[in-house]
């Protein structure tokens, strides 16, 4: 899928898209029919809970996050939440033999510094949950 871009004079389609993805991930609805993959459509079934995304910065480079202390980076993220309609908390996703997996690392991105967004096919990632006391 191509990276979608916006002009400063138009409505902020990227912020709207990020908000929609955040809402869809929180809803995780069952879809009984085949649909095209895009930032605009829900392709969720009970097995999928994440639409991985990559961002293009206003400088024209792919936005990256550091996944570990050795300096390994990723360009794939899961949207966790949005604050003030501008700041998005991202969970870093890493690529492995089994596909993308969620890390324990998160970071905040200022959407005013984003020029483009690319959405990928929905996947399932293990998410952090509240710890359960052991007996």
Coordinates of C-alpha atoms in Angstrom, one line a residue:
X1 CA 0.0 0.0 0.0
X2 CA 1.3 3.5 -0.8
X3 CA 2.0 6.0 2.0
X4 CA -0.8 8.6 2.2
X5 CA 0.3 12.2 2.5
X6 CA -1.5 15.5 3.3
X7 CA -1.0 19.2 2.7
X8 CA -0.9 21.6 5.6
X9 CA -3.9 23.6 4.2
X10 CA -6.2 20.5 4.1
X11 CA -7.9 18.7 7.0
X12 CA -5.5 16.4 8.9
X13 CA -6.4 13.1 7.4
X14 CA -3.4 11.4 9.1
X15 CA -4.8 12.3 12.6
X16 CA -8.2 11.1 11.5
X17 CA -6.8 7.8 10.3
X18 CA -4.8 7.3 13.5
X19 CA -7.9 8.0 15.6
X20 CA -9.9 5.5 13.5
X21 CA -7.3 2.8 13.8
X22 CA -7.2 3.3 17.5
X23 CA -11.0 3.0 17.8
X24 CA -11.1 -0.1 15.5
X25 CA -8.4 -1.8 17.6
X26 CA -10.4 -1.1 20.7
X27 CA -13.6 -2.4 19.2
X28 CA -12.2 -5.6 17.6
X29 CA -15.4 -6.4 15.7
X30 CA -16.1 -9.6 13.8
X31 CA -16.3 -9.2 10.1
X32 CA -18.1 -12.0 8.2
X33 CA -17.3 -10.9 4.7
X34 CA -14.0 -10.3 2.8
X35 CA -13.0 -6.6 2.5
X36 CA -10.1 -4.8 0.9
X37 CA -7.2 -3.9 3.2
X38 CA -6.8 -0.2 3.9
X39 CA -6.4 2.3 6.7
X40 CA -10.1 3.0 6.3
X41 CA -11.6 -0.5 6.7
X42 CA -12.0 -2.9 9.6
X43 CA -10.6 -6.3 8.7
X44 CA -10.8 -7.6 12.2
X45 CA -12.0 -11.0 13.2
X46 CA -11.6 -12.5 16.7
X47 CA -8.0 -13.4 15.8
X48 CA -6.8 -9.9 14.9
X49 CA -6.3 -7.0 17.2
X50 CA -3.7 -4.8 15.5
X51 CA -3.3 -2.8 12.3
X52 CA 0.5 -2.3 12.1
X53 CA 1.5 1.2 10.8
X54 CA 4.6 3.0 9.7
X55 CA 5.0 6.8 9.6
X56 CA 6.9 9.1 7.2
X57 CA 8.3 12.2 9.0
X58 CA 7.9 15.7 7.7
X59 CA 11.7 15.4 6.8
X60 CA 10.8 12.6 4.4
X61 CA 12.3 9.7 6.5
X62 CA 10.7 6.7 8.0
X63 CA 10.0 7.2 11.7
X64 CA 11.9 4.6 13.8
X65 CA 12.0 3.5 17.4
X66 CA 14.7 1.7 19.4
X67 CA 13.5 -1.8 20.4
X68 CA 16.4 -2.6 22.8
X69 CA 19.5 -1.3 24.5
X70 CA 21.7 -2.5 21.6
X71 CA 20.3 0.1 19.2
X72 CA 18.1 -2.2 17.1
X73 CA 15.3 -0.2 15.6
X74 CA 11.9 -0.8 14.0
X75 CA 9.6 1.1 11.7
X76 CA 6.5 -0.9 12.7
X77 CA 4.1 0.3 15.4
X78 CA 0.8 -0.5 17.1
X79 CA -1.3 2.5 18.0
X80 CA -2.0 2.4 21.8
X81 CA -3.7 5.7 22.5
X82 CA -4.1 9.3 21.4
X83 CA -3.9 12.4 23.6
X84 CA -4.9 15.9 22.8
X85 CA -5.7 14.8 19.2
X86 CA -2.0 15.1 18.4
X87 CA 0.2 12.8 20.5
X88 CA 0.0 9.1 19.8
X89 CA 1.5 6.5 22.1
X90 CA 2.9 3.7 19.9
X91 CA 3.9 0.1 20.9
X92 CA 7.0 -0.9 19.0
X93 CA 6.7 -4.1 16.9
X94 CA 9.6 -6.2 15.9
X95 CA 10.0 -8.5 12.9
X96 CA 10.8 -12.1 13.4
X97 CA 10.3 -15.5 11.8
X98 CA 6.7 -15.6 12.9
X99 CA 5.9 -12.1 11.7
X100 CA 5.5 -8.9 13.7
X101 CA 5.4 -9.2 17.5
X102 CA 4.8 -6.5 20.2
X103 CA 7.7 -5.4 22.4
X104 CA 7.4 -4.0 25.9
X105 CA 8.6 -0.6 24.7
X106 CA 6.3 2.3 23.8
X107 CA 7.0 5.8 22.6
X108 CA 5.1 9.0 21.9
X109 CA 4.9 10.6 18.4
X110 CA 3.8 14.1 17.7
X111 CA 1.4 13.7 14.7
X112 CA 2.1 17.3 13.7
X113 CA 5.6 16.0 12.6
X114 CA 4.1 13.3 10.4
X115 CA 3.8 13.6 6.6
X116 CA 2.5 10.1 5.8
X117 CA 1.2 6.9 7.2
X118 CA 1.3 3.3 5.8
X119 CA -1.1 0.7 7.1
X120 CA -0.5 -3.1 6.9
X121 CA -2.6 -6.2 7.0
X122 CA -4.2 -6.7 10.5
X123 CA -2.4 -9.1 12.8
X124 CA -2.7 -10.5 16.3
X125 CA -0.1 -9.4 18.8
X126 CA 0.2 -10.4 22.5
X127 CA -0.7 -7.3 24.5
X128 CA 0.3 -6.3 28.0
X129 CA -2.3 -7.2 30.5
X130 CA -2.7 -6.7 34.3
X131 CA -0.7 -9.2 36.2
X132 CA -2.6 -12.0 37.8
X133 CA -1.7 -13.0 41.4
X134 CA -0.4 -16.5 41.8
X135 CA -1.6 -18.9 44.4

